[in-house]
Amino acid sequence: MSSMLPKVVVTRRLPGISGARLAGKVTVAAPPPDAPMPPEELLRLAPGTSGILCTLADRIDRPLMDAAGPSLKVVSNYAVGVNNVDVAEATRRGIRVCNTPDVLTQATADLGFALMLAAARKFSEAETALRAGEFTGWDPWGFLGVPVYGGTLGIVGLGKIGAAVAVRAKGFGMRILYHNRRPLPADRERILSVEYRGLDELLAESDFVILCVPLTPETRGLIGRERLARMKRTAVLVNIARGEVVDEGALADALAERGIFAAGLDVYEKEPVVHPGLLAAPSAVLLPHVGSATAETRERMGRLAAENLLAVLSGTEPFSPVN
Ligand code: NAP
């Protein structure tokens, strides 16, 4: 009977997506690999598939949709950002695209706040020195950072994750500015204790700038040389959004020239490649895209991604559709 079940491709072995969850409902085309699926392999498996459950490392574009053909009904992304999926093309073809919002919000906001603290207080530089045997005792001049408590935080992209960052910042006595394309309703601003600013004003006023926008044609390269120059020399830039939102070459230069104080990065323009100028910058705290990396969050992402896929294939409305 299993040949009657819709065929799906799961591009990687993922927490929360067990064979048992899918068993009896779909046929998985091939055992999900333990590394990113090579694009040629995804293309090879695509023909006749009804669903693709993928990660942000998979490019779900027009050639892949062509290869899959009219059987393809759903692309379920194991991420909230869908910049790896051509959503407009999927919509034209009647393919539902789903993502995993909400379940990763708190974990990602925790990580963003951790990066703010770590960059402000030179965690990486200090720990690297200690591990190199350079800790020779308390030093009144060593690793002097900038204060987080009471500083001004600028949140670029005050959506679900941005709002969760704001809640944490309130506990740190911070003044909170934000920039979205449109201001939030006044009561929402009041609840979150946030003030709207144009992007350039936000950059000039903030001691910390945290990027929480989705990657779109509008936000690609949003923080380039000119905008970095608007930031205070004592300011810290944190990127937990997507690497392409920042011009990494310009950021590496700004750090080298002490145009800004420090940066905390979880995401990169050409993952897994990290710009050599960032690797060389002691004032950059660099993490390998671990925003949502808690066991509980990854499990919940998997469950949601699987439920979205199964919902569309059974003809019901998915839990978190993008289109
Ligand atoms: P969300 O709720 O949709 O929030 C996105 C916010 O960005 C919205 O407030 C939106 O407001 C604003 N925005 C969109 N385009 C903008 C633009 N051109 N200029 C200024 N603001 C803009 O999404 P979320 O759940 O918070 O997630 C945000 C992003 O975080 C995801 O798309 C993903 O790329 C990234 N992320 C990264 C990790 C990680 O591992 N590091 C984990 C999870 C998510 P307006 O529409 O009013 O402009």
Coordinates of C-alpha atoms and ligand atoms in Angstrom, one line a residue:
M1 CA 0.0 0.0 0.0
S2 CA 2.9 2.3 0.7
S3 CA 3.3 3.0 -3.0
M4 CA -0.1 4.9 -2.8
L5 CA 1.2 7.3 -0.2
P6 CA 2.5 10.7 -1.4
K7 CA 6.3 10.8 -1.9
V8 CA 8.2 13.4 0.1
V9 CA 11.9 14.4 0.3
V10 CA 13.3 15.2 3.7
T11 CA 16.7 16.9 2.9
R12 CA 18.4 16.2 6.2
R13 CA 18.0 14.1 9.4
L14 CA 16.4 16.6 11.7
P15 CA 15.4 16.7 15.4
G16 CA 11.6 16.2 15.8
I17 CA 11.2 14.5 12.5
S18 CA 11.2 10.8 13.1
G19 CA 10.2 8.1 10.7
A20 CA 7.4 7.3 13.1
R21 CA 5.9 10.8 12.7
L22 CA 5.7 10.4 9.0
A23 CA 5.0 6.6 8.8
G24 CA 1.8 5.5 7.2
K25 CA 1.2 9.0 5.9
V26 CA 3.9 9.6 3.3
T27 CA 6.8 7.7 1.7
V28 CA 10.2 9.3 2.3
A29 CA 12.1 9.1 -1.0
A30 CA 15.5 8.4 0.5
P31 CA 16.9 8.2 4.0
P32 CA 17.6 11.8 5.1
P33 CA 21.4 12.4 5.1
D34 CA 23.4 13.6 8.1
A35 CA 24.8 16.5 6.1
P36 CA 23.3 19.1 3.8
M37 CA 21.8 17.3 0.8
P38 CA 23.8 18.1 -2.4
P39 CA 21.6 20.1 -4.8
E40 CA 22.1 17.5 -7.5
E41 CA 20.7 14.8 -5.2
L42 CA 17.7 16.9 -4.4
L43 CA 17.1 17.5 -8.1
R44 CA 17.4 13.8 -8.7
L45 CA 14.9 12.9 -6.0
A46 CA 12.4 15.7 -6.9
P47 CA 10.4 14.2 -9.9
G48 CA 7.0 13.1 -8.7
T49 CA 7.5 14.3 -5.2
S50 CA 4.5 15.8 -3.3
G51 CA 6.3 17.5 -0.5
I52 CA 9.8 18.7 0.3
L53 CA 10.8 19.2 4.0
C54 CA 14.0 21.2 3.8
T55 CA 16.4 23.4 5.7
L56 CA 17.8 26.9 5.1
A57 CA 20.8 25.3 3.3
D58 CA 18.5 24.0 0.5
R59 CA 17.7 26.3 -2.4
I60 CA 14.1 25.7 -3.4
D61 CA 14.0 27.6 -6.7
R62 CA 12.3 27.4 -10.1
P63 CA 14.6 24.7 -11.6
L64 CA 13.8 22.5 -8.6
M65 CA 10.1 23.1 -8.9
D66 CA 10.3 22.3 -12.6
A67 CA 12.1 19.0 -11.8
A68 CA 9.4 18.1 -9.2
G69 CA 6.6 18.9 -11.6
P70 CA 2.9 19.4 -10.9
S71 CA 2.9 16.8 -8.1
L72 CA 4.6 19.2 -5.7
K73 CA 2.1 20.6 -3.2
V74 CA 4.2 21.8 -0.2
V75 CA 7.6 23.1 0.7
S76 CA 8.0 22.9 4.5
N77 CA 11.0 24.8 5.7
Y78 CA 12.7 23.9 9.0
A79 CA 13.3 27.6 9.7
V80 CA 11.3 30.8 10.2
G81 CA 13.3 32.6 7.5
V82 CA 12.3 31.5 4.0
N83 CA 14.9 33.4 2.0
N84 CA 16.1 30.1 0.6
V85 CA 12.7 29.5 -1.1
D86 CA 11.3 31.3 -4.1
V87 CA 8.0 32.0 -2.5
A88 CA 6.6 34.1 -5.4
E89 CA 7.3 31.3 -7.8
A90 CA 5.8 28.7 -5.4
T91 CA 2.7 30.8 -5.0
R92 CA 2.3 31.1 -8.8
R93 CA 2.3 27.3 -9.0
G94 CA -0.1 26.8 -6.1
I95 CA 2.7 25.2 -4.0
R96 CA 2.2 26.0 -0.3
V97 CA 5.3 27.2 1.6
C98 CA 5.4 26.8 5.4
N99 CA 7.9 27.8 8.0
T100 CA 8.6 27.4 11.8
P101 CA 7.8 30.7 13.5
D102 CA 7.2 31.2 17.3
V103 CA 8.8 27.9 18.4
L104 CA 12.3 29.4 18.0
T105 CA 11.6 32.9 19.1
Q106 CA 12.8 32.7 22.7
A107 CA 15.9 30.6 22.0
T108 CA 17.0 33.0 19.2
A109 CA 16.3 36.1 21.4
D110 CA 18.4 34.5 24.2
L111 CA 21.2 34.0 21.8
G112 CA 21.0 37.6 20.5
F113 CA 21.2 38.9 24.0
A114 CA 24.1 36.6 24.8
L115 CA 25.9 38.0 21.8
M116 CA 25.3 41.6 23.0
L117 CA 26.7 40.8 26.4
A118 CA 29.6 38.8 24.9
A119 CA 30.6 41.4 22.4
A120 CA 30.2 44.3 24.9
R121 CA 32.4 42.5 27.5
K122 CA 35.0 41.0 25.1
F123 CA 34.2 37.4 26.0
S124 CA 35.9 35.9 23.0
E125 CA 39.1 37.9 23.2
A126 CA 39.3 37.3 27.0
E127 CA 38.6 33.6 26.8
T128 CA 41.0 33.1 23.9
A129 CA 43.8 34.8 26.0
L130 CA 43.0 32.6 29.0
R131 CA 43.1 29.4 26.9
A132 CA 46.4 30.5 25.4
G133 CA 47.9 30.6 29.0
E134 CA 47.9 34.5 29.0
F135 CA 46.0 34.9 32.3
T136 CA 48.6 36.1 34.6
G137 CA 46.3 37.5 37.3
W138 CA 43.6 40.2 37.7
D139 CA 44.5 43.1 35.4
P140 CA 43.0 46.6 36.1
W141 CA 43.5 47.4 32.4
G142 CA 42.6 44.1 30.8
F143 CA 39.6 43.6 28.5
L144 CA 37.7 46.8 29.2
G145 CA 34.3 46.6 27.7
V146 CA 31.2 48.8 27.4
P147 CA 28.2 48.7 29.8
V148 CA 25.1 46.9 28.7
Y149 CA 22.9 47.9 31.6
G150 CA 21.2 51.2 31.0
G151 CA 22.4 51.5 27.4
T152 CA 20.3 52.4 24.4
L153 CA 19.4 49.4 22.2
G154 CA 18.2 49.8 18.6
I155 CA 16.3 46.8 17.3
V156 CA 16.1 46.6 13.5
G157 CA 13.1 44.4 12.8
L158 CA 10.8 44.4 15.8
G159 CA 8.8 41.3 15.0
K160 CA 8.5 38.2 17.0
I161 CA 12.3 37.8 17.8
G162 CA 12.8 41.6 18.0
A163 CA 10.0 41.9 20.6
A164 CA 11.5 39.0 22.6
V165 CA 14.8 40.8 22.7
A166 CA 13.0 44.0 23.8
V167 CA 11.5 42.1 26.8
R168 CA 15.0 41.1 27.9
A169 CA 16.4 44.6 27.3
K170 CA 13.8 46.1 29.7
G171 CA 15.3 44.0 32.5
F172 CA 18.6 45.5 31.7
G173 CA 17.2 49.0 32.1
M174 CA 17.8 49.8 28.5
R175 CA 16.1 52.5 26.4
I176 CA 14.8 50.7 23.4
L177 CA 14.5 52.1 19.9
Y178 CA 13.2 50.1 16.9
H179 CA 12.9 50.3 13.2
N180 CA 10.4 48.5 11.0
R181 CA 9.0 49.5 7.6
R182 CA 6.0 50.9 9.5
P183 CA 5.6 51.9 13.2
L184 CA 3.7 49.5 15.5
P185 CA 0.4 50.4 16.9
A186 CA 0.8 52.9 19.9
D187 CA -0.4 50.4 22.5
R188 CA 2.1 47.8 21.3
E189 CA 4.9 50.3 21.6
R190 CA 3.7 51.2 25.1
I191 CA 3.6 47.5 26.2
L192 CA 7.1 46.9 24.9
S193 CA 8.4 50.3 26.0
V194 CA 9.9 51.0 22.5
E195 CA 10.2 54.2 20.4
Y196 CA 10.2 54.2 16.6
R197 CA 13.1 55.7 14.7
G198 CA 14.1 55.9 11.1
L199 CA 17.0 53.5 10.4
D200 CA 19.7 56.2 10.2
E201 CA 18.5 57.9 13.4
L202 CA 18.4 54.5 15.2
L203 CA 22.0 53.8 14.1
A204 CA 23.2 57.2 15.3
E205 CA 21.5 57.0 18.7
S206 CA 22.1 53.4 19.7
D207 CA 24.8 51.8 21.9
F208 CA 23.7 48.4 20.7
V209 CA 22.1 47.6 17.3
I210 CA 20.6 44.2 16.9
L211 CA 19.4 42.9 13.5
C212 CA 16.2 40.8 13.5
V213 CA 14.8 41.4 10.0
P214 CA 14.1 38.7 7.5
L215 CA 16.4 38.6 4.4
T216 CA 14.5 40.1 1.5
P217 CA 15.6 42.1 -1.5
E218 CA 15.0 45.3 0.6
T219 CA 17.2 44.1 3.6
R220 CA 20.1 42.6 1.6
G221 CA 23.1 44.8 2.3
L222 CA 21.0 47.0 4.7
I223 CA 24.0 47.6 6.9
G224 CA 26.9 48.7 4.6
R225 CA 29.8 51.1 4.9
E226 CA 27.7 54.3 5.1
R227 CA 25.4 53.0 7.7
L228 CA 28.2 51.6 9.8
A229 CA 29.8 55.0 9.7
R230 CA 26.6 56.4 11.3
M231 CA 27.1 54.2 14.4
K232 CA 28.8 55.4 17.5
R233 CA 32.5 54.4 17.8
T234 CA 31.5 52.8 21.1
A235 CA 28.6 50.9 19.6
V236 CA 28.1 47.1 19.3
L237 CA 26.4 45.5 16.2
V238 CA 24.7 42.1 16.6
N239 CA 23.4 40.1 13.7
I240 CA 21.1 37.2 14.4
A241 CA 19.1 37.7 11.2
R242 CA 20.8 36.5 8.0
G243 CA 24.4 37.2 7.0
E244 CA 23.5 39.0 3.8
V245 CA 21.8 41.8 5.7
V246 CA 25.4 43.1 6.5
D247 CA 28.2 43.9 4.1
E248 CA 30.8 41.8 5.8
G249 CA 33.8 43.5 4.1
A250 CA 32.6 46.9 5.4
L251 CA 32.0 45.4 8.8
A252 CA 35.5 43.9 9.0
D253 CA 37.0 47.3 8.0
A254 CA 34.9 49.1 10.6
L255 CA 36.1 46.7 13.3
A256 CA 39.8 47.0 12.1
E257 CA 39.6 50.8 12.1
R258 CA 37.7 50.9 15.4
G259 CA 34.8 52.6 13.7
I260 CA 32.6 50.6 16.0
F261 CA 33.5 48.9 19.3
A262 CA 32.5 45.3 18.6
A263 CA 30.3 42.9 16.7
G264 CA 28.4 39.7 17.7
L265 CA 27.6 37.5 14.7
D266 CA 25.6 34.3 14.4
V267 CA 25.1 34.4 10.6
Y268 CA 27.3 35.1 7.6
E269 CA 27.0 36.1 4.0
K270 CA 28.5 32.9 2.5
E271 CA 27.9 30.3 5.1
P272 CA 29.8 28.2 6.1
V273 CA 32.6 30.6 4.9
V274 CA 33.4 33.4 7.3
H275 CA 35.0 36.6 6.0
P276 CA 38.8 36.5 6.8
G277 CA 38.6 40.1 8.1
L278 CA 36.0 39.0 10.7
L279 CA 38.1 35.9 11.7
A280 CA 41.0 38.3 12.2
A281 CA 39.0 40.8 14.3
P282 CA 39.5 40.2 18.1
S283 CA 36.4 42.5 18.8
A284 CA 34.1 40.1 16.8
V285 CA 32.3 37.4 18.7
L286 CA 31.6 34.7 16.1
L287 CA 29.1 31.9 16.5
P288 CA 28.3 29.2 13.9
H289 CA 24.5 30.0 13.2
V290 CA 23.2 28.6 16.5
G291 CA 20.3 31.0 17.1
S292 CA 17.7 28.2 17.5
A293 CA 20.1 25.6 18.9
T294 CA 18.5 24.2 22.0
A295 CA 17.3 20.6 22.0
E296 CA 13.8 21.6 22.9
T297 CA 13.5 24.3 20.2
R298 CA 14.9 22.0 17.5
E299 CA 12.5 19.3 18.5
R300 CA 9.5 21.7 18.3
M301 CA 10.7 23.0 14.9
G302 CA 10.8 19.5 13.6
R303 CA 7.3 18.6 14.9
L304 CA 5.9 21.8 13.4
A305 CA 7.6 21.3 10.0
A306 CA 6.3 17.7 9.8
E307 CA 2.8 18.8 10.9
N308 CA 2.8 21.5 8.2
L309 CA 3.9 19.1 5.5
L310 CA 1.3 16.5 6.5
A311 CA -1.5 19.1 6.9
V312 CA -1.1 20.3 3.3
L313 CA -0.8 16.7 1.9
S314 CA -4.0 15.7 3.8
G315 CA -5.9 18.7 2.3
T316 CA -6.1 20.7 5.5
E317 CA -4.7 24.2 6.4
P318 CA -1.1 24.1 7.6
F319 CA -0.3 25.6 11.1
S320 CA 2.2 28.2 9.9
P321 CA 1.8 29.0 6.2
V322 CA 3.9 31.6 4.4
N323 CA 1.7 31.9 1.3
Ligands
NAP1 P1 9.0 38.4 12.1 O1 8.1 38.2 13.3 O2 8.4 38.4 10.7 O3 9.7 39.8 12.2 C1 10.4 40.5 11.2 C2 10.4 42.0 11.5 O4 11.2 42.6 10.5 C3 9.0 42.6 11.4 O5 8.8 43.4 12.5 C4 9.0 43.4 10.1 O6 8.2 44.6 10.3 C5 10.5 43.8 10.0 N1 10.9 44.1 8.6 C6 10.7 43.3 7.5 N2 11.3 43.9 6.4 C7 11.9 45.1 6.9 C8 12.6 46.1 6.3 N3 12.8 46.1 5.0 N4 13.1 47.1 7.1 C9 12.8 47.1 8.4 N5 12.1 46.2 9.0 C10 11.6 45.1 8.3 O7 10.2 37.4 12.0 P2 10.9 36.7 13.3 O8 10.3 35.4 13.7 O9 11.1 37.7 14.3 O10 12.3 36.3 12.6 C11 13.1 37.3 12.0 C12 14.3 36.7 11.2 O11 15.3 36.2 12.1 C13 13.9 35.5 10.3 O12 13.4 35.9 9.1 C14 15.3 34.8 10.2 O13 15.9 35.2 9.0 C15 16.0 35.2 11.4 N6 16.3 34.1 12.3 C16 17.6 33.7 12.6 C17 17.8 32.7 13.4 C18 19.3 32.3 13.7 O14 19.5 31.1 13.9 N7 20.2 33.2 13.9 C19 16.8 32.0 14.1 C20 15.5 32.4 13.8 C21 15.2 33.4 12.9 P3 7.5 45.3 9.0 O15 6.9 44.3 8.2 O16 6.6 46.3 9.7 O17 8.6 46.0 8.3

